[in-house]
Each structure stands twice: as C-alpha cells, then as structure tokens.
mmCIF file of C-alpha atoms in Angstrom:
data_model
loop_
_atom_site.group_PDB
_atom_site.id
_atom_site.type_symbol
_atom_site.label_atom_id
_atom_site.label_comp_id
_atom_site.label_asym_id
_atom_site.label_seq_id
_atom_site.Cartn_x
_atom_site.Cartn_y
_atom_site.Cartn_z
ATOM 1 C CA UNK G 13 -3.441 -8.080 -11.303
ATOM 2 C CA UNK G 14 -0.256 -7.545 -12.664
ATOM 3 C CA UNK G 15 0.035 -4.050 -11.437
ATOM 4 C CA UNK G 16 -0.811 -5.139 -8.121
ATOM 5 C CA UNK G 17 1.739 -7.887 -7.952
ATOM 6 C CA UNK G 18 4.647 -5.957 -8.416
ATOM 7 C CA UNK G 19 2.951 -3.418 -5.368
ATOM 8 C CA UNK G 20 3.450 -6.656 -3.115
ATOM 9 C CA UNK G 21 6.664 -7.748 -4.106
ATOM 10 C CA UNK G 22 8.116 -4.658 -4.001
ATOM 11 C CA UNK G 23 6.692 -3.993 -0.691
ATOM 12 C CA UNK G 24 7.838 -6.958 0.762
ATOM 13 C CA UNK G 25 11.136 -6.652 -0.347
ATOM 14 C CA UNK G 26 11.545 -3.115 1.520
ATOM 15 C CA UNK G 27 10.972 -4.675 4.690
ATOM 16 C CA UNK G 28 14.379 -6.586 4.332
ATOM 17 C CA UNK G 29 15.848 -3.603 2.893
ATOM 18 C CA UNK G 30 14.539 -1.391 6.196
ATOM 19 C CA UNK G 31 16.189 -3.843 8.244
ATOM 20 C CA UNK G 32 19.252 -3.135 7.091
ATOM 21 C CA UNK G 33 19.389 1.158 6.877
ATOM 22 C CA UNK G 34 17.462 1.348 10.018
ATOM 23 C CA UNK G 35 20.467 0.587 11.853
ATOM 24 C CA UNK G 36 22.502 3.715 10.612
ATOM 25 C CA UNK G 37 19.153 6.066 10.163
ATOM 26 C CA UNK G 38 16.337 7.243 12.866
ATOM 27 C CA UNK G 39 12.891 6.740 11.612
ATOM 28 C CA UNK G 40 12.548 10.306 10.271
ATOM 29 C CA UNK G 41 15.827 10.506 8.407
ATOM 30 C CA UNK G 42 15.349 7.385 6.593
ATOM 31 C CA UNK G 43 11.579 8.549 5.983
ATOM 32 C CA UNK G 44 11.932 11.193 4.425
ATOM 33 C CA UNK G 45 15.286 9.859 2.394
ATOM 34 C CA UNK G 46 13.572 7.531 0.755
ATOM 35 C CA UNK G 47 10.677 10.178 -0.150
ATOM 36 C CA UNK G 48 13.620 12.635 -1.331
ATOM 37 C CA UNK G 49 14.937 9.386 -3.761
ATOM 38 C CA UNK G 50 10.912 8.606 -4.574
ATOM 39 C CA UNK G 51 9.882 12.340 -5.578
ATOM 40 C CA UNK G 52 12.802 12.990 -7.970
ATOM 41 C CA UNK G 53 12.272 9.555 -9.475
ATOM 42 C CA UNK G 54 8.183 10.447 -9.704
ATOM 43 C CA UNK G 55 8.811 14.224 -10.892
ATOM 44 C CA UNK G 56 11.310 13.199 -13.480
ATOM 45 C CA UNK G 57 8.564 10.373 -14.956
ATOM 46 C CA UNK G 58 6.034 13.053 -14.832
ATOM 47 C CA UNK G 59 7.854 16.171 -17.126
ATOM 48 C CA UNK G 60 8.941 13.274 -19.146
ATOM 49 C CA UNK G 61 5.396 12.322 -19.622
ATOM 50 C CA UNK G 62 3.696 15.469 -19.877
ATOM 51 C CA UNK G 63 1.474 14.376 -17.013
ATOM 52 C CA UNK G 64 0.665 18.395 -15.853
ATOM 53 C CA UNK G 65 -1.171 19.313 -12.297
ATOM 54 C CA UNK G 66 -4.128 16.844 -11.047
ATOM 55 C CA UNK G 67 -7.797 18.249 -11.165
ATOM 56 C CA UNK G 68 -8.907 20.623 -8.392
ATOM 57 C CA UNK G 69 -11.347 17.687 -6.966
ATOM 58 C CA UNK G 70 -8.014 15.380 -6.277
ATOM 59 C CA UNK G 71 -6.090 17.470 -4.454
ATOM 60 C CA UNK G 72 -7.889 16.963 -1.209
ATOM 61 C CA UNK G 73 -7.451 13.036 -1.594
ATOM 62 C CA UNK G 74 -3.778 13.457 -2.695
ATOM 63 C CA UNK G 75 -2.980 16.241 -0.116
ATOM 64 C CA UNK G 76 -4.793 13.616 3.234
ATOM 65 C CA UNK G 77 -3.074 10.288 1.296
ATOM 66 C CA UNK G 78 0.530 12.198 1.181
ATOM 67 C CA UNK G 79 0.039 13.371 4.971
ATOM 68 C CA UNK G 80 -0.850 10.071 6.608
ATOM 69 C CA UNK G 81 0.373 7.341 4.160
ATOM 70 C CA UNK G 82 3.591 8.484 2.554
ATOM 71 C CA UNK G 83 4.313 10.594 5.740
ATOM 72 C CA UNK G 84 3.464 9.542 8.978
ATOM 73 C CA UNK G 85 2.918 5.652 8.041
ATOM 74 C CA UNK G 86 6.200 5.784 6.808
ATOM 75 C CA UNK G 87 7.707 7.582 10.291
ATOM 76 C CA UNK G 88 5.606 6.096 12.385
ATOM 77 C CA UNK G 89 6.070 2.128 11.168
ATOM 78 C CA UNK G 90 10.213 2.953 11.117
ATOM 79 C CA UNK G 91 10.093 4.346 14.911
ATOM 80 C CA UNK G 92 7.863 1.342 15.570
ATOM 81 C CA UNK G 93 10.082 -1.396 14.829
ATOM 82 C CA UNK G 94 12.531 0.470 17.020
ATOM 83 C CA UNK G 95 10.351 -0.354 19.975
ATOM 84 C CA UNK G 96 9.175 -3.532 19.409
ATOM 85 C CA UNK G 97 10.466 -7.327 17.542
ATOM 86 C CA UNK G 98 9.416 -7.659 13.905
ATOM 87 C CA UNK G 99 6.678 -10.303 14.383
ATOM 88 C CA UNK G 100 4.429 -8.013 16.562
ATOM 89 C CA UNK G 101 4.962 -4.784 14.229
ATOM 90 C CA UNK G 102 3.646 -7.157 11.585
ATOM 91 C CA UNK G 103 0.576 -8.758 13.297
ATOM 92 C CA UNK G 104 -0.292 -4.610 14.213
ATOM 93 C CA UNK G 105 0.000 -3.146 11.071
ATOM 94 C CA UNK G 106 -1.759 -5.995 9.642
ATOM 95 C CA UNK G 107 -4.818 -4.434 11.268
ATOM 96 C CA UNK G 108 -4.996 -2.090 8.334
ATOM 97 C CA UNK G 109 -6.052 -3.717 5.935
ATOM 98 C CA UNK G 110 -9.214 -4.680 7.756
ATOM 99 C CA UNK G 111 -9.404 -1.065 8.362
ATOM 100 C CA UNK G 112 -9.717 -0.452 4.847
ATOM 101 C CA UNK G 113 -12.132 -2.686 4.168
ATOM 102 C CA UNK G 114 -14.219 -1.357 6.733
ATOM 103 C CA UNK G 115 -13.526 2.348 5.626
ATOM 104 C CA UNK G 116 -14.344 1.760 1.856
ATOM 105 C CA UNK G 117 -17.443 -0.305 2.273
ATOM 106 C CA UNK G 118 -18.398 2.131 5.021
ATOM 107 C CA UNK G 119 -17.424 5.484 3.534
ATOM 108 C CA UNK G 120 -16.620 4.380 -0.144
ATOM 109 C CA UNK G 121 -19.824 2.437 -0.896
ATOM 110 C CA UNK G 122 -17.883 -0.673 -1.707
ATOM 111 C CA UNK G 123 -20.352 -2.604 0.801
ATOM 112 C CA UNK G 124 -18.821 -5.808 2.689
ATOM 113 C CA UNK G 125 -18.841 -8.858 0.060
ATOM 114 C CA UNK G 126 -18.686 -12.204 2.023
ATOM 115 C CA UNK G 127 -15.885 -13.610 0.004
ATOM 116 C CA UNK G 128 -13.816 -10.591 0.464
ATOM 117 C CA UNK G 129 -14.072 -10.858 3.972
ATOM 118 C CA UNK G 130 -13.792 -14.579 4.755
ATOM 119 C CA UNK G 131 -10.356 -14.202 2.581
ATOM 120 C CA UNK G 132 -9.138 -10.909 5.177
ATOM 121 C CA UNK G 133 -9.768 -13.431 8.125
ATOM 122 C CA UNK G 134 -7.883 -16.125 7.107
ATOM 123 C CA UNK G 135 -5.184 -13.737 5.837
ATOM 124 C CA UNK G 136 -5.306 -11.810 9.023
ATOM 125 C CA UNK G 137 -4.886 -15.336 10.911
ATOM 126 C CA UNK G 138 -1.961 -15.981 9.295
ATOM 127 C CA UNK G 139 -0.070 -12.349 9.594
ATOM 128 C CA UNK G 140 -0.970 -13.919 13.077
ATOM 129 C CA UNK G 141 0.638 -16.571 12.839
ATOM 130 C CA UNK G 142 3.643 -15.159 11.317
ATOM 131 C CA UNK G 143 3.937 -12.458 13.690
ATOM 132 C CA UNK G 144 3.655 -15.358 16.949
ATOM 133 C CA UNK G 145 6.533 -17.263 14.731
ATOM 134 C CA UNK G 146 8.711 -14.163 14.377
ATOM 135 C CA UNK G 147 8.689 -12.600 17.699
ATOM 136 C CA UNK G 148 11.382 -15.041 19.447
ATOM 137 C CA UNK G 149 9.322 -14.179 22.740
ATOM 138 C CA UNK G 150 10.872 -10.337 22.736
ATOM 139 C CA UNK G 151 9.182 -8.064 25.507
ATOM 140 C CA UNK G 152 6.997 -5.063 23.526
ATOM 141 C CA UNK G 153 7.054 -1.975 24.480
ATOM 142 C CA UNK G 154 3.256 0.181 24.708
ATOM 143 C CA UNK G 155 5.066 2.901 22.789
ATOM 144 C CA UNK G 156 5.697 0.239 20.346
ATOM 145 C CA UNK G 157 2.382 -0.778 19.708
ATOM 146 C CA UNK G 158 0.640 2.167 19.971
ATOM 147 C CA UNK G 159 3.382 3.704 17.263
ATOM 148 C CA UNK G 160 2.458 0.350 14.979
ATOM 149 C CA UNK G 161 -1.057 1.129 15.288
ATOM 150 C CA UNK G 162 -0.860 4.583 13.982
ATOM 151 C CA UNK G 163 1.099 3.514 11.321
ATOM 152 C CA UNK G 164 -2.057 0.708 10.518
ATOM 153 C CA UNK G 165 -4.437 3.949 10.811
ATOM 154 C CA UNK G 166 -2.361 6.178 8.617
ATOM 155 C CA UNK G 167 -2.756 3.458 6.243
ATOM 156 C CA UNK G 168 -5.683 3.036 6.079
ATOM 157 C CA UNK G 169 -6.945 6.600 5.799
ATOM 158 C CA UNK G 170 -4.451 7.095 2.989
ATOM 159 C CA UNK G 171 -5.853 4.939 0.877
ATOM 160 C CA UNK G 172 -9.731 5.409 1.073
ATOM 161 C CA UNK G 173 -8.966 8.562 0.663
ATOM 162 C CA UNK G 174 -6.597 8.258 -2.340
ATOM 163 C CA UNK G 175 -9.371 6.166 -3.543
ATOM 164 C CA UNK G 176 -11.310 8.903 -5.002
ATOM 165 C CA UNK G 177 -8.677 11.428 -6.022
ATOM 166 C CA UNK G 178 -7.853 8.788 -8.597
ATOM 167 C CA UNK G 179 -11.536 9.505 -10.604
ATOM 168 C CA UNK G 180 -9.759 13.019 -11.289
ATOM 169 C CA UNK G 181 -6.196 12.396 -11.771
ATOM 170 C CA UNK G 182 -4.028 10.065 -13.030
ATOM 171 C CA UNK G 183 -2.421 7.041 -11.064
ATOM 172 C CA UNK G 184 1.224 8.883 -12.026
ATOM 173 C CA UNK G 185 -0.296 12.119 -10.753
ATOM 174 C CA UNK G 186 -1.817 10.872 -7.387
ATOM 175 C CA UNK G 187 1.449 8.770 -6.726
ATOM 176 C CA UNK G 188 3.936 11.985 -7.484
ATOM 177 C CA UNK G 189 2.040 14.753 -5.477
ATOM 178 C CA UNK G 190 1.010 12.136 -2.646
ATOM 179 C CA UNK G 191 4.801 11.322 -2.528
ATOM 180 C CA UNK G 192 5.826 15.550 -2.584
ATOM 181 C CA UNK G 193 3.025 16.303 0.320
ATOM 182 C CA UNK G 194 4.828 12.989 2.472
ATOM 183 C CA UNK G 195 8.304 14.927 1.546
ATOM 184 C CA UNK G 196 7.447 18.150 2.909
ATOM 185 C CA UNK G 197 5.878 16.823 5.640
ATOM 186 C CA UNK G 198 8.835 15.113 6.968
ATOM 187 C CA UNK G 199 11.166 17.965 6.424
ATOM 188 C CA UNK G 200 11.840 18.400 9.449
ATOM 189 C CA UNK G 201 13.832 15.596 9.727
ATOM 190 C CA UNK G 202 16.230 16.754 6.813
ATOM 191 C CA UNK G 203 18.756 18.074 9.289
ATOM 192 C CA UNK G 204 18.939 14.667 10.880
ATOM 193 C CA UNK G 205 19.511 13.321 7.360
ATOM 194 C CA UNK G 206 22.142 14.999 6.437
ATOM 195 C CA UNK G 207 24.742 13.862 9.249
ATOM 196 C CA UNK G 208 23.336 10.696 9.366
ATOM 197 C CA UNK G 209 24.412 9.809 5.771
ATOM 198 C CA UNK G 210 27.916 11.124 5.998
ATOM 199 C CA UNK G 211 28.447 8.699 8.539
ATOM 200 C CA UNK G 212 26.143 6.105 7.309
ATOM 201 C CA UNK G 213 28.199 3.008 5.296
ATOM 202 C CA UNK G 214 27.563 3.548 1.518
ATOM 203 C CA UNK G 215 25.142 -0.323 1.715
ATOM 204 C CA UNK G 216 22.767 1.629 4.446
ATOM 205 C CA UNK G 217 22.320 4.747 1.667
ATOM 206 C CA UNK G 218 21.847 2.889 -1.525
ATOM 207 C CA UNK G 219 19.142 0.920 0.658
ATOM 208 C CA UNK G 220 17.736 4.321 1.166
ATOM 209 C CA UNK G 221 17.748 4.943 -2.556
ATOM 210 C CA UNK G 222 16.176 1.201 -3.336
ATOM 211 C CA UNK G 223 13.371 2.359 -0.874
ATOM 212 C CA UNK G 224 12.772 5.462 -3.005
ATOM 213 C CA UNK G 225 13.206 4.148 -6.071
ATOM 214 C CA UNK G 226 11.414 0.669 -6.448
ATOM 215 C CA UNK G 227 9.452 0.613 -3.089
ATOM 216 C CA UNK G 228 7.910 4.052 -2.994
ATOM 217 C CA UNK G 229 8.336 5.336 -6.465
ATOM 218 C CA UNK G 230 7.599 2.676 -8.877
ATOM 219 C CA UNK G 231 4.844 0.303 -6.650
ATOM 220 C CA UNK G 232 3.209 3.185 -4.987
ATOM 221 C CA UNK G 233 2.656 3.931 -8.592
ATOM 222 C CA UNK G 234 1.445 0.623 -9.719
ATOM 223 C CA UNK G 235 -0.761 0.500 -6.653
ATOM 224 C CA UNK G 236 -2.833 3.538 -7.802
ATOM 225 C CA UNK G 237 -2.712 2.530 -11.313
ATOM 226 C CA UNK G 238 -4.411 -1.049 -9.637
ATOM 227 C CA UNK G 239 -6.401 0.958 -7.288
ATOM 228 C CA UNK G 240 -8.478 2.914 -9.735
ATOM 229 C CA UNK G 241 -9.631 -0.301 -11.247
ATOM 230 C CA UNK G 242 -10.789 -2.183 -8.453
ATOM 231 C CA UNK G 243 -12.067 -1.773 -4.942
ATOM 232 C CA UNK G 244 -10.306 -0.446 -1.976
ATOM 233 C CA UNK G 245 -11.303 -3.556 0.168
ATOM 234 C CA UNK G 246 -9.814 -6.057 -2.391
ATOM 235 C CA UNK G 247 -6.372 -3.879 -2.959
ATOM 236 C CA UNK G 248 -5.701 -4.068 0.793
ATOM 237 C CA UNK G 249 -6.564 -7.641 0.987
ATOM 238 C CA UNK G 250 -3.722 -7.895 -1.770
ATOM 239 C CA UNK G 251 -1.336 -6.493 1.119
ATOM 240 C CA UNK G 252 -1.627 -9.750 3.594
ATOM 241 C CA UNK G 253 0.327 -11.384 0.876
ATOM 242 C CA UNK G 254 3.187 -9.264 2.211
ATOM 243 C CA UNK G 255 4.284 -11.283 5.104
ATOM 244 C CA UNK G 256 4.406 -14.783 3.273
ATOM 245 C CA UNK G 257 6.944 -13.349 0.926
ATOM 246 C CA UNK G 258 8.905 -11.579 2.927
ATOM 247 C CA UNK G 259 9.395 -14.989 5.038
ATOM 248 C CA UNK G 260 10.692 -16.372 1.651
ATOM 249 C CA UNK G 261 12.417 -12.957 1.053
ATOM 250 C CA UNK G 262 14.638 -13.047 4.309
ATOM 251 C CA UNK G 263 15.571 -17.004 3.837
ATOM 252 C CA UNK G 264 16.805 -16.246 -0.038
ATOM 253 C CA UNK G 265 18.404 -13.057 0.798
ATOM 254 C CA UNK G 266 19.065 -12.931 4.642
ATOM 255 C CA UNK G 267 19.402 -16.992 5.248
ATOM 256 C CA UNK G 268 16.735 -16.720 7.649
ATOM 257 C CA UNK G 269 15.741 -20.194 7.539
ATOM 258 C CA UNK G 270 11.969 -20.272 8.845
ATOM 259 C CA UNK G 271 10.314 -22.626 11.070
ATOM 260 C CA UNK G 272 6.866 -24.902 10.061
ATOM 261 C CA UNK G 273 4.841 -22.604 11.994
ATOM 262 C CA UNK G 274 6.547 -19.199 9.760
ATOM 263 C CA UNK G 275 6.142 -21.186 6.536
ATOM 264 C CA UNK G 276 1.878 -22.589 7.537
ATOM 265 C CA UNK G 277 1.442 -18.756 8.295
ATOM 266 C CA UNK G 278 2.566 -17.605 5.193
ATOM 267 C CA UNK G 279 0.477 -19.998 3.158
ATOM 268 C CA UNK G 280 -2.334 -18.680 4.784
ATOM 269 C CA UNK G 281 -1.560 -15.256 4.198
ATOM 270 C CA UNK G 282 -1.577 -16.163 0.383
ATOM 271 C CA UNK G 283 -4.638 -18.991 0.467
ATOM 272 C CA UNK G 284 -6.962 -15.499 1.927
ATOM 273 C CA UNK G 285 -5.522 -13.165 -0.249
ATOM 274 C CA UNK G 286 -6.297 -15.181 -3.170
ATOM 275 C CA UNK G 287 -10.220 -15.856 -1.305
ATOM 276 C CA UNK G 288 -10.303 -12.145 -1.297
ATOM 277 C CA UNK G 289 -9.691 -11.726 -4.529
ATOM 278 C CA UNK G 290 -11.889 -14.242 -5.938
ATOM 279 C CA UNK G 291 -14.916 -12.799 -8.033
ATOM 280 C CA UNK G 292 -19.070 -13.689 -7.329
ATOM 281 C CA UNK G 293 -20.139 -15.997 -9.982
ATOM 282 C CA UNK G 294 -22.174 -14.998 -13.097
ATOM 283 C CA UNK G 295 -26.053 -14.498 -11.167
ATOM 284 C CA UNK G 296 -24.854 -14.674 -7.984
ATOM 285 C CA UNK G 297 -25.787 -10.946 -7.944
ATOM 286 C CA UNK G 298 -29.430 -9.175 -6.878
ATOM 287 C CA UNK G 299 -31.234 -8.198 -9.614
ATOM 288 C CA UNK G 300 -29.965 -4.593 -10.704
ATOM 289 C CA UNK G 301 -26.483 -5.087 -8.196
ATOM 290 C CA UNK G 302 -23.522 -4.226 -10.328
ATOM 291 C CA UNK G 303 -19.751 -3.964 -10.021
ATOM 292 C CA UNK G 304 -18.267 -0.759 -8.370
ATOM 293 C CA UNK G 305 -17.119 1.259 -10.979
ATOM 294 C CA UNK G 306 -19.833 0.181 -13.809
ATOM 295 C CA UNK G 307 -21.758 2.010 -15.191
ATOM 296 C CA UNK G 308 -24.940 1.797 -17.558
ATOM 297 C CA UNK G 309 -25.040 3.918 -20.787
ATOM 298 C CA UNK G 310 -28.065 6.130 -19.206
ATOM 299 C CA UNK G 311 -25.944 7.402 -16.664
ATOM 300 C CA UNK G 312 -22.620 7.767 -18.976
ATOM 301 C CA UNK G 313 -19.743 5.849 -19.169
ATOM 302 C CA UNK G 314 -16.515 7.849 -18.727
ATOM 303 C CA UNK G 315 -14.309 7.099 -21.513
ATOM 304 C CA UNK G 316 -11.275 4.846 -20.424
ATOM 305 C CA UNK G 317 -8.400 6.687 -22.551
ATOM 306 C CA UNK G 318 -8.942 9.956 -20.640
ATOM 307 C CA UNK G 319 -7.092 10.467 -17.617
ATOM 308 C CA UNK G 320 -8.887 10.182 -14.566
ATOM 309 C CA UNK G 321 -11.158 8.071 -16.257
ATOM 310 C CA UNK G 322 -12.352 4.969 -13.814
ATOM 311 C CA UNK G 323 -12.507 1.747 -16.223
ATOM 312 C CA UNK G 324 -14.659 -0.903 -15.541
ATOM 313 C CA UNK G 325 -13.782 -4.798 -14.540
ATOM 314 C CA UNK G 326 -12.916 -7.119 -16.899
ATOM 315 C CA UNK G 327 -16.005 -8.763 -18.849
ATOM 316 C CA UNK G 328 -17.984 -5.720 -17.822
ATOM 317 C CA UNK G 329 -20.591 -4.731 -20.489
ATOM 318 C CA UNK G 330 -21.099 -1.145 -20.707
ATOM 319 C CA UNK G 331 -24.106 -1.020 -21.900
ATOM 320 C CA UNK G 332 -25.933 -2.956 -19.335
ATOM 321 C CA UNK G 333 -23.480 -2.781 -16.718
ATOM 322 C CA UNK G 334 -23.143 -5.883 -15.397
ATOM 323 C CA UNK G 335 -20.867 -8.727 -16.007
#
C-alpha cells in the first residue's frame, strides 16, 4: 500500500510538472529526456545493488512493457495534450485502467471481482467528472483523441504484460530494462532533444530531470515492487486516484483554484479507488477459491526472499492457502 501510494503521488505530480516543459519540448524530446534522466538514475541503483540481468522468461514482458508503456504511452500522451484541453486527455486515458482490468482477468486469470469493479465505475465517473470540469468547453481535435487513446492502450498492454515478467525478475530489474527498451525506442527523437534544451529555460530542463528522476525512476519502481504483490486489476484501479490529487496538486502549486464540480469529481475518484481496493470478507469465498498469488504447500510455495519470488497477501496462510 505504501509502495503504491508514492506510484500515485508521484504520478500525479508529473502531470503539473509536464505542463510546464511541454511548452519548450515536443512530445518526443521531452519523452525520451525524461527516460535518458530515469535510466541513469535506474542503472546507477542497479550496479550499486548488484541486481545483475533478469531471467530469460522476463525479458519478453520487460522488452513489450518498455515498448508500449515507457515508450509510446509516454510519446503518445505528451503529443496528445498538444491536440486537445487537459480535461478530455484525462477522461481518455482514464479508459486504461478499465482496460487493465479487463486484460488481467481476461488474459492474467485475475477473474472480475464485483467489488473491484463497482470501485473502477465510480472512479471512472469521476475522472468524468473531472475531465467535464477541466475542459473550459475547448474544441478537441480527432487526432487528439485518437493519440489519448493509444496512449490508454499502451498502458494497458504494458502492464499485463509486465505483470508476469515480475515472477522472474526483480521489481528493480523489470523497472530498469523496461525504462532502457522505452529509451532506445525513442531515440529517434534525441536529435530534437538536443537543440531543444539549449534553448529551453533552465525551469523547463530540471522539470525534465524531476520527470526522470521521481516520476519514472523511483514510482515506476515502486509500482512493480506493488505490482508483484497484488493483482493487475486492483494496481490500475489505484491510478483513478490520479486526477483527485492532481486537482489539489495544481491549486497548492499552480493556484488553480477548482470549482465544486472539480473538487465532487475528485472525491469520487478516491471513494472508488478505495472500493476497489477493498478486500472480500473472511468466507465470502467458494469453497477451494483462493487469492491470486497463493499457493498451497502441495504445489510449492516460492520462497519470498528470492528474487522473482511472488509473495502472497497479507494474512495469507501458506499452508492452506487461503486467508
């Protein structure tokens, strides 16, 4: 929980940080800058640490993850917001966390638990809500939309597929590689970089290197570490609480005072999030249903210490695997 908190906090506070640098930097530039800043922070952790090279079996989840999450989402949300107001990018992207839900009880197993997705409906309502509040009645362009979508999609499919390159590799190791696969990808853009931060003010590049280094580096970290110890479903869930704090974000930092309608939004956001998050109550399970991730001594528990190692919930018992 704790891990995951500082993932949303973090991430909300790089949207008010991207509104400032995306005035001196194109979408791609300030991509892949904040990758540069993310991977040298990541790598340096890493030798420090000892952490070595993932398992063979994660490098197809970390290689898909770094593609379309810490590549193109990253490219393709920063070109979005070009195109259209900051309200309607929010109520699009917020699309992927339902898309995760759907992908990991679909592909991952996870299954569709009714609390989980009674919480991602209200939340969704109130990114919504937000989004209506936000958007000042600003015309959107298709490009726009269609730019915010892929970004959702990317998203989405980086995280169920991170999802199981974390049972062979640490949360460091997913995070660093993902982050160096996203960096090469958008290498393309390093020309664009370059003259765009000799003329950029110094504010615009040290947001670039905030991006990297807290944003990207440190709670795309924390999100893997929280990741491999709970569902895919609930960790995007965790995500709608974004937009609530962001709102509170921009009035602290930016003096954006918000209106009712911004602030009821946001308290929605947060009142599904913590629905979502909320666990079934002892028996509320079928008879032999269990936790994802448990496990019952016949078929082996993987030890916990080891990396790559998927622990169980908290209150889990091991040797029945339930809770």
């Amino acid at each position: 929980m704790i891990a995951a908190t500082v993932t949303v906090l973090l991430w909300a506070s790089a949207f008010v940080s991207i509104r400032s640098a995306v005035t001196h930097f194109e979408p791609g530039a300030l991509a892949l800058g904040r990758l540069l800043a993310g991977s040298i922070v990541l790598v340096a952790v890493l030798l420090v640490r000892r952490g070595g090279f993932p398992a063979r079996e994660a490098w197809p989840g970390i290689l898909i993850s770094g593609v379309l999450w810490f590549g193109g989402y990253m490219v393709a949300l920063n070109w979005g917001e070009r195109e259209v107001d900051a309200g309607t990018a929010s109520m699009v992207v917020n699309v992927g966390p339902i898309l995760v839900a759907l992908l990991g009880g679909w592909l991952l197993k996870e299954g569709f638990p009714p609390k989980l997705m009674s919480g991602m409906a209200v939340s969704f309502l109130g990114a919504v809500v937000v989004g209506l509040s936000m958007s000042g009645g600003g015309s959107s362009s298709l490009t726009g939309l269609l730019l915010c979508l892929v970004a959702a999609c990317a998203y989405a499919g980086g995280v169920v597929s991170q999802k199981p390159a974390l049972k062979h590799a640490t949360a460091l190791q997913v995070t660093t590689y993902g982050c160096l696969v996203g960096t090469i990808a958008c290498l393309p853009f390093a020309g664009q970089l370059v003259s765009q931060v000799s003329e950029a003010p110094l504010s615009a590049t040290l947001n670039v290197l905030y991006l990297g280094i807290f944003p990207t580096a440190l709670a795309f970290s924390t999100w893997a570490y929280a990741l491999s110890r709970t569902t895919a479903g609930r960790m995007g869930a965790t995500t709608y609480a974004v937009p609530g704090l962001v709102v509170l974000m921009s009035w602290i930092v930016l003096g954006e005072v918000p209106g009712l309608l911004t602030l009821l939004g946001g308290a929605l956001c947060l009142a599904g999030v913590a629905v979502a998050r909320m666990r079934p109550r002892r028996g509320s399970r079928r008879p032999g249903e269990r936790d994802a991730g448990s496990f019952t001594a016949a078929e082996g528990r993987p030890d916990a210490t080891q990396p790559g190692a998927v622990a169980t919930e908290p209150g889990c018992v091991a040797s029945r695997g339930t809770d």
